[in-house]
Coordinates of C-alpha atoms and ligand atoms in Angstrom, one line a residue:
Chain Z
M1 CA -8.6 167.7 306.5
S2 CA -11.3 167.2 304.9
L3 CA -12.3 164.5 302.7
L4 CA -13.8 167.0 300.0
E5 CA -13.5 171.3 299.5
L6 CA -15.7 173.2 296.8
K7 CA -14.0 176.4 297.3
N8 CA -16.0 179.0 295.0
V9 CA -17.3 177.1 292.2
S10 CA -18.5 178.1 289.3
K11 CA -19.6 176.5 286.0
I12 CA -20.8 178.5 283.5
Y13 CA -22.5 178.3 280.2
G14 CA -23.1 181.0 278.5
P15 CA -24.9 183.8 279.6
L16 CA -26.4 180.9 282.2
K17 CA -24.6 180.4 285.8
A18 CA -25.9 176.4 286.1
L19 CA -22.6 176.5 289.4
D20 CA -22.8 180.1 291.4
N21 CA -19.9 180.0 293.5
V22 CA -20.8 177.5 295.4
S23 CA -18.6 176.6 298.7
L24 CA -18.8 173.6 300.1
T25 CA -17.0 171.3 303.0
V26 CA -18.2 167.3 303.1
E27 CA -15.8 165.5 305.7
N28 CA -15.2 161.8 305.7
G29 CA -17.2 159.5 306.2
E30 CA -20.0 161.4 306.0
W31 CA -23.6 161.1 304.5
L32 CA -24.6 164.0 302.6
A33 CA -27.7 165.0 300.0
I34 CA -28.4 168.0 297.8
M35 CA -32.1 168.7 296.9
G36 CA -33.1 171.3 295.0
P37 CA -35.6 172.1 292.1
S38 CA -34.8 170.8 288.4
G39 CA -32.3 172.7 286.8
S40 CA -30.5 174.0 290.2
G41 CA -26.9 172.4 289.2
K42 CA -27.4 168.8 291.0
S43 CA -26.0 166.9 288.4
T44 CA -23.6 169.9 287.3
M45 CA -21.8 169.8 290.5
M46 CA -22.2 166.2 290.7
N47 CA -19.8 166.2 287.4
I48 CA -17.5 168.3 288.6
I49 CA -17.0 165.7 292.1
G50 CA -17.1 163.3 289.8
C51 CA -14.2 164.2 287.7
M52 CA -16.1 164.5 284.6
D53 CA -16.1 167.7 284.2
K54 CA -14.2 170.5 285.5
P55 CA -15.5 173.9 287.2
S56 CA -15.3 177.4 285.4
L57 CA -14.0 179.1 288.0
G58 CA -12.7 177.8 291.9
E59 CA -11.4 175.1 293.3
V60 CA -12.5 171.4 294.3
I61 CA -9.7 169.4 296.7
L62 CA -10.4 166.1 296.6
D63 CA -8.6 164.0 299.1
G64 CA -5.4 166.6 298.9
V65 CA -5.6 167.1 295.3
D66 CA -6.7 169.9 293.1
I67 CA -8.8 168.4 290.5
S68 CA -9.9 171.6 289.0
K69 CA -6.8 171.8 287.4
E70 CA -6.1 168.2 286.6
S71 CA -5.2 167.2 282.7
S72 CA -8.5 164.5 281.3
K73 CA -5.8 161.7 281.5
K74 CA -5.0 161.9 285.6
L75 CA -9.2 162.6 286.3
T76 CA -9.8 159.5 284.4
E77 CA -7.6 157.6 287.1
I78 CA -8.8 159.7 289.9
R79 CA -12.3 158.8 289.0
R80 CA -11.3 155.3 288.3
D81 CA -9.8 154.7 291.9
K82 CA -11.7 156.8 294.3
I83 CA -15.3 157.7 293.0
G84 CA -18.4 155.2 292.8
L85 CA -20.9 156.2 290.7
I86 CA -24.9 156.0 291.1
F87 CA -26.7 156.9 287.8
Q88 CA -30.7 157.5 287.7
Q89 CA -30.9 156.1 284.8
F90 CA -29.4 152.4 285.9
H91 CA -26.9 152.3 283.3
L92 CA -25.7 148.9 282.4
V93 CA -23.9 147.7 279.7
N94 CA -26.4 146.0 277.6
Y95 CA -25.0 143.1 276.5
L96 CA -23.0 142.1 279.9
T97 CA -24.7 140.4 283.0
A98 CA -24.9 141.2 285.8
V99 CA -22.0 139.7 287.4
E100 CA -19.9 141.0 284.1
N101 CA -21.5 144.4 284.8
V102 CA -19.4 144.5 288.0
M103 CA -16.6 143.1 286.3
V104 CA -16.3 145.8 284.1
S105 CA -15.6 148.4 286.7
Q106 CA -13.1 146.3 288.3
Y107 CA -11.2 145.4 285.0
Y108 CA -10.7 149.2 284.8
H109 CA -9.6 149.6 288.3
S110 CA -7.6 146.5 288.9
M111 CA -8.1 142.9 288.4
P112 CA -11.5 141.1 287.3
D113 CA -11.9 138.4 289.9
E114 CA -15.3 136.8 290.1
K115 CA -15.6 135.8 292.8
E116 CA -15.4 138.8 294.5
A117 CA -18.4 140.3 292.2
L118 CA -20.3 137.5 293.0
E119 CA -20.2 138.3 296.5
A120 CA -21.4 141.9 296.1
L121 CA -24.1 141.1 294.1
E122 CA -24.9 139.2 297.0
R123 CA -24.5 142.2 299.1
V124 CA -27.2 143.4 297.2
G125 CA -29.4 140.5 297.1
L126 CA -28.8 139.6 293.8
K127 CA -27.2 136.4 294.1
D128 CA -29.2 134.3 292.1
R129 CA -30.0 136.6 289.1
A130 CA -26.0 137.0 288.8
K131 CA -26.0 135.1 285.1
H132 CA -28.7 137.7 283.6
L133 CA -28.9 140.0 281.3
P134 CA -29.8 143.6 282.1
S135 CA -33.2 143.4 280.0
Q136 CA -34.1 140.2 281.9
L137 CA -33.9 142.0 285.2
S138 CA -36.1 145.0 287.1
G139 CA -35.5 148.4 287.4
G140 CA -35.0 147.7 290.9
E141 CA -32.7 144.9 290.0
Q142 CA -30.5 146.9 287.7
Q143 CA -29.7 149.7 290.5
R144 CA -29.0 146.9 292.3
V145 CA -26.3 146.0 290.0
C146 CA -25.1 149.2 290.6
I147 CA -24.5 149.8 293.4
A148 CA -23.0 146.3 292.9
R149 CA -20.5 147.5 290.8
A150 CA -20.1 151.2 292.4
L151 CA -18.6 149.6 295.5
I152 CA -16.4 147.2 294.3
N153 CA -13.7 148.8 294.1
H154 CA -13.7 150.3 298.6
P155 CA -14.3 154.1 296.3
E156 CA -13.6 156.9 299.3
I157 CA -16.5 158.5 298.1
V158 CA -20.0 157.3 296.7
L159 CA -22.1 159.7 294.4
A160 CA -25.2 158.9 293.1
D161 CA -27.7 161.1 291.2
E162 CA -31.3 160.4 291.5
P163 CA -30.4 156.9 292.4
T164 CA -34.2 156.4 293.4
G165 CA -36.3 158.3 290.8
N166 CA -37.0 155.2 289.3
L167 CA -37.8 153.1 291.5
D168 CA -41.1 151.8 294.3
E169 CA -41.3 152.3 297.6
A170 CA -40.3 148.3 297.7
N171 CA -37.0 148.6 295.8
E172 CA -36.2 152.2 297.2
N173 CA -35.7 151.3 300.6
I174 CA -33.5 148.5 299.7
V175 CA -31.2 151.2 298.2
I176 CA -31.9 153.3 301.6
D177 CA -30.9 150.3 303.9
L178 CA -27.9 149.5 301.4
F179 CA -26.6 153.5 302.0
R180 CA -26.6 153.0 305.8
Q181 CA -24.9 149.9 305.4
L182 CA -22.0 151.8 303.1
H183 CA -22.2 154.8 305.8
R184 CA -21.6 152.1 308.7
E185 CA -18.6 151.2 306.8
G186 CA -17.2 155.2 306.9
T187 CA -18.0 155.3 303.1
T188 CA -18.4 159.4 302.0
L189 CA -21.5 159.1 300.5
I190 CA -23.3 162.4 298.5
V191 CA -26.8 161.9 296.8
V192 CA -28.8 163.8 294.4
T193 CA -32.5 163.4 295.3
H194 CA -35.9 164.8 294.4
D195 CA -37.3 162.5 297.5
P196 CA -38.0 164.1 300.9
E197 CA -37.7 160.7 302.6
V198 CA -34.7 159.7 300.7
A199 CA -33.0 163.0 302.0
E200 CA -34.2 162.8 305.6
V201 CA -31.8 159.8 306.1
A202 CA -28.9 161.2 305.2
Q203 CA -26.6 163.5 307.8
R204 CA -27.1 166.7 306.3
T205 CA -28.8 168.5 303.5
V206 CA -27.6 171.0 301.0
V207 CA -30.4 172.3 298.9
L208 CA -29.5 174.5 295.8
E209 CA -31.2 177.1 293.9
H210 CA -30.0 178.7 290.7
G211 CA -26.5 177.2 291.4
R212 CA -26.0 178.2 294.5
P213 CA -27.0 177.1 298.0
V214 CA -29.7 178.5 300.0
K215 CA -30.1 176.0 302.9
E216 CA -28.1 173.7 304.8
I217 CA -30.5 171.4 306.7
I218 CA -28.9 168.8 309.9
N219 CA -30.6 165.7 310.6
E220 CA -30.4 166.5 314.5
S221 CA -32.1 162.5 314.6
F222 CA -29.4 160.6 312.6
E223 CA -28.8 157.5 314.3
E224 CA -25.9 155.8 312.9
Chain Y
M1 CA -3.6 136.6 282.8
K2 CA -7.6 137.2 284.1
K3 CA -7.4 140.7 282.7
K4 CA -7.3 139.0 279.2
K5 CA -9.3 136.5 279.5
M6 CA -12.2 139.3 280.8
F7 CA -11.1 141.8 277.4
L8 CA -11.7 138.5 275.4
R9 CA -15.3 137.7 277.4
M10 CA -16.2 141.2 276.7
I11 CA -15.9 141.2 273.3
T12 CA -16.8 137.7 272.5
A13 CA -19.6 138.8 274.4
S14 CA -20.4 141.5 272.8
L15 CA -19.7 139.9 269.4
L16 CA -22.4 136.9 269.9
R17 CA -25.4 139.3 272.5
R18 CA -25.5 142.1 269.7
R19 CA -25.8 139.8 267.0
S20 CA -27.6 141.8 264.0
R21 CA -25.0 144.8 263.9
M22 CA -22.4 142.2 264.4
L23 CA -23.7 140.1 261.7
V24 CA -24.0 143.0 259.2
A25 CA -20.6 143.7 259.4
L26 CA -19.0 140.3 259.2
L27 CA -21.3 140.1 256.1
A28 CA -19.5 142.7 254.1
I29 CA -15.9 141.7 255.7
A30 CA -16.7 138.1 255.1
V31 CA -18.2 139.2 251.7
G32 CA -15.2 141.3 250.4
A33 CA -12.8 138.5 251.4
T34 CA -14.3 136.0 249.5
I35 CA -14.4 138.2 246.3
L36 CA -10.3 138.9 247.6
S37 CA -9.7 135.3 248.2
G38 CA -11.8 133.8 245.0
L39 CA -10.0 137.0 242.6
V40 CA -7.0 136.3 243.6
T41 CA -7.3 132.6 242.6
I42 CA -8.4 133.6 239.4
Y43 CA -6.2 136.3 239.1
D44 CA -3.0 132.9 240.0
D45 CA -4.6 130.4 238.0
V46 CA -5.7 132.5 235.0
P47 CA -2.3 132.4 233.2
R48 CA -2.3 128.7 233.4
Q49 CA -5.9 128.2 232.1
M50 CA -5.7 131.2 229.2
G51 CA -2.2 129.2 228.0
E52 CA -4.5 126.8 228.0
Q53 CA -7.3 127.8 225.8
F54 CA -4.9 129.6 223.8
R55 CA -2.9 126.6 222.5
S56 CA -6.2 125.2 221.8
Y57 CA -6.4 128.0 220.0
G58 CA -4.2 127.6 216.9
A59 CA -0.4 127.1 216.1
N60 CA 2.0 128.5 218.4
M61 CA 5.4 127.1 216.7
I62 CA 5.9 126.2 213.1
F63 CA 8.9 124.4 211.0
M64 CA 10.0 125.3 208.0
P65 CA 13.0 124.6 205.3
S66 CA 16.1 126.2 207.0
N67 CA 17.5 126.1 203.6
G68 CA 14.8 127.7 201.4
G69 CA 13.8 123.7 199.7
E70 CA 11.8 121.6 200.8
L71 CA 11.1 119.4 204.0
S72 CA 10.9 116.1 203.8
G73 CA 9.0 113.2 205.0
D74 CA 12.2 112.0 208.0
S75 CA 13.2 115.8 208.8
L76 CA 9.8 116.5 210.1
Q77 CA 9.3 113.4 212.1
Q78 CA 12.8 114.2 213.8
A79 CA 12.4 117.7 214.8
K80 CA 8.8 117.2 216.1
N81 CA 10.3 114.0 217.9
R82 CA 12.1 116.5 220.3
I83 CA 9.0 118.2 221.6
A84 CA 8.0 115.8 224.5
E85 CA 4.5 113.5 223.3
K86 CA 2.3 115.2 226.0
Q87 CA 3.0 118.5 225.3
L88 CA 2.5 118.1 221.8
V89 CA -1.2 118.8 221.0
G90 CA -1.3 119.0 217.5
Y91 CA 1.1 118.7 214.4
A92 CA -0.5 119.4 210.6
P93 CA 2.5 119.6 207.8
Y94 CA 1.0 121.4 205.0
R95 CA 2.5 121.2 201.1
Y96 CA 1.5 124.1 198.6
E97 CA 0.9 123.7 194.6
N98 CA -0.2 125.3 191.9
I99 CA -2.9 123.6 190.8
T100 CA -5.6 124.9 188.0
V101 CA -9.6 124.5 187.7
N102 CA -10.7 125.1 184.8
E103 CA -8.3 127.0 183.9
R104 CA -8.0 129.8 186.1
P105 CA -4.6 129.3 188.6
M106 CA -5.4 128.0 191.8
M107 CA -4.0 127.0 194.8
A108 CA -4.1 123.5 196.6
A109 CA -2.9 122.8 199.9
A110 CA -2.1 119.1 201.4
T111 CA -2.5 118.8 205.0
D112 CA -3.3 116.2 207.5
F113 CA -7.1 116.8 208.3
D114 CA -6.7 114.8 212.0
G115 CA -4.1 117.5 212.7
A116 CA -5.3 120.3 211.0
A117 CA -8.1 120.1 213.6
K118 CA -5.9 120.5 216.4
T119 CA -3.4 123.1 215.2
S120 CA -6.9 125.1 213.7
P121 CA -9.7 124.5 216.0
Y122 CA -11.4 127.9 215.0
W123 CA -11.6 126.4 211.5
R124 CA -15.0 126.2 210.5
V125 CA -16.3 123.7 207.9
D126 CA -19.7 123.5 205.8
G127 CA -20.6 120.5 205.5
A128 CA -18.1 117.9 206.6
W129 CA -14.5 117.3 207.5
P130 CA -12.5 115.0 204.0
S131 CA -12.7 111.4 205.3
G132 CA -10.8 110.2 202.7
V133 CA -8.9 109.6 198.9
G134 CA -11.2 111.7 196.6
E135 CA -12.3 114.2 199.2
A136 CA -11.6 118.0 199.0
L137 CA -12.0 120.9 201.7
V138 CA -12.8 124.0 199.7
G139 CA -12.4 127.6 200.9
K140 CA -14.7 129.5 200.8
E141 CA -14.2 132.3 198.8
T142 CA -12.8 129.6 196.1
A143 CA -16.3 128.0 196.5
Q144 CA -17.7 131.5 195.4
T145 CA -15.8 132.0 192.8
L146 CA -16.4 128.6 191.1
A147 CA -20.2 128.5 192.5
L148 CA -19.4 125.4 194.3
N149 CA -21.7 123.9 196.6
V150 CA -21.1 120.6 198.9
G151 CA -21.5 118.0 197.4
D152 CA -20.3 119.0 193.7
E153 CA -17.8 117.7 192.1
V154 CA -14.9 119.9 191.1
T155 CA -11.9 118.7 188.5
L156 CA -8.6 119.8 189.4
T157 CA -5.5 119.9 187.5
Y158 CA -1.9 119.7 188.0
D159 CA 1.0 120.8 185.2
L160 CA 4.0 118.8 185.4
D161 CA 6.0 120.8 183.1
K162 CA 6.4 124.5 184.1
T163 CA 2.9 126.6 184.8
P164 CA 2.7 128.8 181.5
A165 CA 3.7 132.0 181.6
T166 CA 1.1 133.8 179.4
A167 CA -2.8 132.8 178.6
D168 CA -1.5 132.5 174.9
E169 CA 1.2 129.8 176.1
A170 CA -1.2 127.9 177.4
A171 CA -3.7 127.7 175.1
N172 CA -0.7 126.8 172.3
T173 CA 1.6 124.5 174.0
E174 CA 0.8 120.9 174.2
R175 CA 1.3 120.5 177.6
N176 CA 1.6 117.3 180.1
Q177 CA -0.8 117.8 182.2
N178 CA -2.5 115.2 185.0
S179 CA -6.1 115.5 186.6
A180 CA -7.9 114.3 189.2
A181 CA -11.7 114.7 190.5
F182 CA -12.3 115.3 193.8
H183 CA -15.8 115.3 195.5
V184 CA -16.4 118.5 197.5
A185 CA -16.7 117.3 201.4
G186 CA -17.1 120.6 203.0
I187 CA -16.5 124.4 203.0
L188 CA -13.8 126.0 204.9
D189 CA -14.9 129.1 207.0
T190 CA -11.1 131.0 208.6
G191 CA -12.1 134.6 208.3
G192 CA -8.1 134.0 206.8
N193 CA -6.1 133.0 204.3
E194 CA -7.6 129.6 204.0
E195 CA -10.1 130.6 202.5
K196 CA -8.2 130.9 199.3
Y197 CA -7.4 127.3 198.7
F198 CA -8.2 123.7 198.0
F199 CA -7.6 121.1 200.9
I200 CA -6.8 117.6 200.0
S201 CA -5.0 114.8 201.7
I202 CA -1.8 114.2 201.3
E203 CA -1.7 111.0 199.2
D204 CA -3.6 113.0 197.0
M205 CA -1.6 115.0 196.4
E206 CA 1.1 112.6 196.1
A207 CA -0.9 110.7 193.1
L208 CA -2.1 114.6 191.5
T209 CA 1.5 115.8 191.3
G210 CA 3.6 112.3 191.4
K211 CA 5.4 113.6 193.5
A212 CA 6.2 111.9 197.5
D213 CA 8.0 113.5 200.7
C214 CA 7.9 116.6 200.5
F215 CA 6.5 119.9 202.6
D216 CA 6.5 123.5 202.5
M217 CA 5.8 123.9 206.2
A218 CA 4.3 122.6 209.3
E219 CA 2.4 123.9 211.8
L220 CA 2.8 122.9 216.0
S221 CA 0.3 123.2 218.6
V222 CA 2.4 122.7 222.0
T223 CA 1.6 123.3 225.8
A224 CA 4.5 124.9 227.4
S225 CA 5.6 128.2 228.2
Q226 CA 7.5 130.7 225.9
N227 CA 10.6 130.1 227.6
E228 CA 9.6 126.4 227.1
L229 CA 8.8 127.4 223.5
K230 CA 11.6 129.1 222.5
T231 CA 14.0 126.3 224.0
Y232 CA 12.4 123.8 222.1
A233 CA 12.8 126.2 219.1
D234 CA 16.5 126.9 218.7
D235 CA 16.9 123.1 220.2
I236 CA 15.5 122.3 216.9
S237 CA 16.9 124.3 214.3
Q238 CA 20.3 123.2 216.3
H239 CA 20.0 119.6 215.8
T240 CA 17.5 119.2 212.7
D241 CA 18.7 119.2 209.0
G242 CA 17.2 121.4 207.1
V243 CA 14.1 122.3 209.2
S244 CA 14.4 125.7 211.3
A245 CA 11.3 126.1 214.3
R246 CA 10.1 129.3 214.8
L247 CA 7.6 130.6 217.1
V248 CA 4.4 132.1 216.0
K249 CA 5.0 135.5 217.4
R250 CA 1.6 137.2 216.5
V251 CA -0.8 134.6 218.7
T252 CA 2.0 134.7 221.8
Q253 CA 2.4 137.4 221.9
S254 CA -1.4 138.7 221.6
E255 CA -2.3 136.0 224.4
N256 CA 0.2 138.2 226.2
T257 CA -1.4 140.8 226.5
V258 CA -4.9 139.5 226.4
L259 CA -2.9 138.3 229.7
S260 CA -1.9 140.7 231.6
K261 CA -5.2 143.0 230.4
L262 CA -7.4 140.4 232.1
Q263 CA -4.5 140.3 234.8
A264 CA -4.7 144.0 235.4
L265 CA -8.4 144.0 235.0
V266 CA -8.9 141.4 238.1
L267 CA -6.7 143.5 239.8
L268 CA -8.3 146.9 239.4
V269 CA -11.9 144.8 240.1
T270 CA -10.2 143.5 243.8
V271 CA -8.8 146.9 244.6
I272 CA -12.0 147.9 244.1
V273 CA -13.8 145.4 246.2
L274 CA -11.8 146.0 248.5
L275 CA -11.9 149.9 249.2
L276 CA -16.2 148.8 249.0
T277 CA -15.6 146.6 252.1
M278 CA -13.8 148.8 253.7
I279 CA -16.1 151.6 253.2
C280 CA -19.1 149.5 254.5
V281 CA -16.9 147.8 257.6
A282 CA -16.2 151.9 257.8
T283 CA -20.0 152.9 258.0
T284 CA -21.3 150.1 260.2
M285 CA -18.4 150.4 262.7
M286 CA -19.4 154.1 262.6
A287 CA -23.0 153.0 263.2
V288 CA -22.1 151.1 266.0
V289 CA -20.2 153.6 268.0
T290 CA -22.6 155.9 267.5
E291 CA -25.3 153.0 268.9
R292 CA -23.4 152.8 271.8
R293 CA -22.2 156.6 272.8
K294 CA -23.7 155.6 276.3
E295 CA -21.5 152.4 276.2
V296 CA -18.5 154.1 276.0
G297 CA -19.8 157.3 278.4
L298 CA -20.2 154.3 281.2
R299 CA -17.3 153.0 280.4
K300 CA -15.4 156.0 280.6
A301 CA -17.2 157.0 283.7
L302 CA -15.7 154.0 285.5
G303 CA -12.5 154.7 284.8
A304 CA -11.3 153.2 281.1
S305 CA -8.6 155.5 279.2
N306 CA -9.2 156.3 275.9
K307 CA -6.8 153.7 275.1
S308 CA -8.6 151.0 276.9
I309 CA -12.4 152.6 274.8
I310 CA -9.0 151.8 271.4
V311 CA -8.1 148.7 272.7
E312 CA -11.8 147.3 273.1
F313 CA -13.6 148.7 269.7
M314 CA -9.9 147.8 267.8
G315 CA -10.5 144.1 269.4
E316 CA -14.6 143.7 268.2
G317 CA -13.1 144.9 264.5
L318 CA -9.8 142.7 264.3
L319 CA -12.2 139.4 265.5
L320 CA -14.6 140.3 263.1
G321 CA -11.7 140.5 260.8
G322 CA -10.2 137.6 261.6
I323 CA -13.5 135.4 261.1
G324 CA -14.8 137.2 258.2
G325 CA -11.5 135.8 256.4
L326 CA -12.2 132.6 257.2
L327 CA -14.9 132.6 256.3
G328 CA -13.9 134.7 253.0
S329 CA -11.6 132.2 252.1
V330 CA -13.2 128.7 252.0
F331 CA -16.2 130.9 249.8
G332 CA -13.2 132.5 247.8
F333 CA -12.4 129.8 247.0
I334 CA -15.9 128.0 246.3
F335 CA -16.6 131.0 244.2
A336 CA -13.2 130.5 242.1
Q337 CA -13.7 127.4 241.5
A338 CA -17.5 128.0 240.2
V339 CA -16.1 131.1 238.0
S340 CA -13.7 128.5 236.7
M341 CA -15.7 126.1 236.1
N342 CA -18.0 128.3 234.2
V343 CA -15.4 130.3 232.4
F344 CA -12.5 127.8 231.7
N345 CA -14.0 124.7 232.2
S346 CA -11.4 123.4 234.2
S347 CA -11.1 123.3 238.1
I348 CA -9.0 125.3 240.8
Q349 CA -6.1 123.5 242.5
F350 CA -7.2 125.0 246.7
R351 CA -4.1 126.5 248.4
W352 CA -3.6 126.6 252.1
L353 CA -1.5 129.3 252.1
L354 CA -4.8 131.1 250.8
I355 CA -6.4 130.8 254.0
P356 CA -2.9 132.7 256.2
V357 CA -3.5 135.3 253.7
T358 CA -7.0 136.1 253.5
V359 CA -6.8 136.1 257.1
V360 CA -4.3 138.6 257.4
V361 CA -5.6 140.7 255.0
S362 CA -8.9 141.2 255.9
V363 CA -8.0 141.6 259.6
L364 CA -6.0 144.4 258.4
V365 CA -8.4 145.7 255.9
T366 CA -10.7 145.4 259.1
G367 CA -8.2 147.4 261.3
L368 CA -7.3 149.6 259.0
S369 CA -11.5 150.8 258.5
C370 CA -12.7 150.8 262.0
L371 CA -9.1 153.7 262.5
L372 CA -11.8 156.9 262.5
P373 CA -14.7 156.0 263.7
V374 CA -12.9 154.0 267.0
R375 CA -11.0 157.3 266.9
S376 CA -14.5 159.3 267.7
A377 CA -15.6 157.4 270.2
T378 CA -13.0 158.0 272.2
D379 CA -14.0 161.4 272.0
V380 CA -17.1 160.9 274.1
D381 CA -17.6 163.3 277.4
P382 CA -18.3 160.7 279.9
A383 CA -21.0 163.2 281.5
L384 CA -23.2 162.6 279.5
V385 CA -23.9 159.3 281.4
L386 CA -25.6 161.6 284.6
K387 CA -28.0 163.9 281.9
G388 CA -30.8 162.2 281.3
E389 CA -30.9 161.2 277.8
Ligands
ATP401 N1 -23.4 171.5 278.7 C1 -24.1 172.3 278.8 N2 -24.5 173.6 278.2 C2 -25.0 174.8 278.9 N3 -26.3 174.6 279.6 C3 -26.4 173.3 280.3 C4 -25.2 171.9 280.1 N4 -25.2 170.8 281.3 C5 -26.4 171.7 282.0 N5 -26.8 172.4 281.6 C6 -27.7 173.5 282.4 O1 -26.7 174.1 283.4 C7 -28.1 174.0 284.9 C8 -28.1 172.9 285.3 O2 -28.2 171.8 285.0 P1 -28.2 170.4 285.6 O3 -28.2 169.0 285.1 O4 -26.9 170.2 286.7 O5 -29.3 170.6 286.3 P2 -29.9 169.6 287.4 O6 -30.0 170.5 288.7 O7 -29.4 168.2 287.4 O8 -31.3 169.4 287.4 P3 -32.7 167.5 287.4 O9 -32.9 167.7 288.3 O10 -33.9 168.3 286.7 O11 -31.8 166.5 286.8 C9 -30.0 173.5 283.5 O12 -30.6 175.1 283.0 C10 -29.1 173.1 282.6 O13 -30.1 173.6 280.8
MG402 MG1 -30.5 165.8 287.5

C-alpha cells in the first residue's frame, strides 16, 4: 500500500479552483519534488497533505487513514505523530534558543529531551549554535534548525515548502545533503520548489499548473 | 516531570526575553494590585483611624444628675473612675448659673478649661484660654451684644436670692447681690450654643455664688467602641448614686454614617480599579496574542492542541499575575502607609495575610482577563505558517 494517495482532490475558493481534480500517489520512502508557477496550488496541496487544511472534494489517504474526513482535533494528532514540516520562512519561536525550538516539537509530540535535541542540531551542523536565539542565527542556520526540528520526532513524511527559497547556494547544498541523508534513512520527502536544481535531485518531479498536474518527470539518473 | 520543566522554560523565556511587552502587562497588574491592597488596608484601618479622629472631635459621653437635682464632685469622681484611665481622653464638668451684666440677664458656665479644651477640641479661641482666677472666656454672641473685646473688663452680678420676675420688681426691691470683675482673656467661637455663655473657672464660680461642690453635667471623651461605651454608660448609671451616664448620640451616629460612607467610597474605588486593571490586562493580552498569531500557528502546525495553547498563554498570564500581585502587596502597603501618614497622621501595621490574599486576587483577576484573549488564540489557523506573510 502507498503511504499517501490523493484521489480526485479539489480545493475550491469561490470561483477559483486552487486544486482541480488532482490524483497523486506517493510511495513509502519516495522523494518527490513539486514544481509549478506561483499560484498553481503547491502550498494548497502541502497544507492538505500536512493535515492543516481539508479538501473541498476528494479523498486523501495517509497511512491508511482518510484524512479528508477527520476532525481537526484528530488532524492535529496525525500532524504531530507523522509529519515533519519545513517552511520557506524559517518560522522559529523568536524568544527560544535553537535547542529550545527543537525541544518544542518534542514537547508537543512526547517528551522534551535536551540531549536528543542537541544531537539533532549536531546532525545539521549547529551544535555550537544551540544556545543562540533565532535573531543571532543566519538564514541558512535558521533553516537548519527548522530541519532539525522537523526530524526530531522521526516523522514518516517530511513536507518542505520552498525550503531553499531564501538561501544562498552554499546553504542550499547543505539542505540538499540533509535531504539525501533523510532519504537514505527511508523518510518520505515531498519538496515544493521553484529551483530546478533542487527538483533535479529528487526521484520524481510533478509539475502543477492551475491546480492540475500537467507533467511528471522521473529522474532516471537518480542515485541512491 | 520533564514536560513541566519545558513548560516552565517556555513561559519564563517568553516573559524574560520579550520584556517590553510583558512589562506593560506586569505594570498594569502591579499597579492594580498596589491600589487594591493599599485600599483594602485603608478600608480595614479606617474605622480605627477615624475613631481616633472623631474621639478627638469632642465628647461622646455625658454625665447627668439622675434625679433632676445636682451632681456632687464626689459622685462625678466616682463615675469617672469607672472608666479605664488610658481610654479617657478628656473630662470637663460644667455648672451653669444665671447672672446679669449691666442688668441684662446672661448665662455663666463654670468648667475646667484644660478638660474643656480636650472634650471640645473644635472650640476656637480668639485671644487666649483663661489661665487663672478672674479671667473669662466670652462667647462670641455675648461679646458682640455687650461690645466686649479681648482685654476688656466686665462685671458679672449674681443674685443670691431668687432672680427677679420682672424688670419692675428688679428695680424696686432691695436685692442681695454679689459681683465680681473679670478680665476677658479670649472670645469663643464654636458655631453653637456656647457662644452665648460666659465661661469662668470653677473657683471663680464658687466665689461668685457662694456655693461649692455642685455641677449640672460633665462631658467626657472616651476612646472605645460603641459597644464598650454602652457598657460603660450602663455600668456607671447603675453603680453611681445620682449619676446617669449617656452616650452623645448625635456625634457617634454621624461618626458611623461618615465611616460607612467612606468605606463604601473606598470599596467603589477598589472595584473600579479592579475593572480598569482587567481591561488593561485584557487589552495587553489581546495585543500579545495578535502579535503572536504566527507563533501560535507554528505551534499548532507542530502539533499543539488547543488545550496546550490555552495552558501556555494562561501559564504566562498567571505567572505575571503572581509576580504583579507580589509587587503590588509590597507597594500597596507603602501606598497605604503614605496615605495614612498624610491623612490621619498615624501609621499602619503590616499584615502578612495581605500578601497571599493580594497574590491570589491578582492571579484570579489576571486569569479572568486573559480568558477572552487566550480563547481567540485558539482560532488561529495553522495553515497560515505556509502562507508567505
Ligand atoms: N484562503 C484562501 N482563500 C482564497 N484563495 C486562496 C486561499 N489560499 C490560496 N488561495 C488561492 O489559491 C491559489 C493557489 O495558492 P497557493 O498558495 O497554493 O499557490 P502556490 O503554488 O503555493 O504559489 P507560490 O509559489 O506563490 O507560493 C492562489 O491563486 C491563491 O490566491
Ligand atoms: Mg506557496
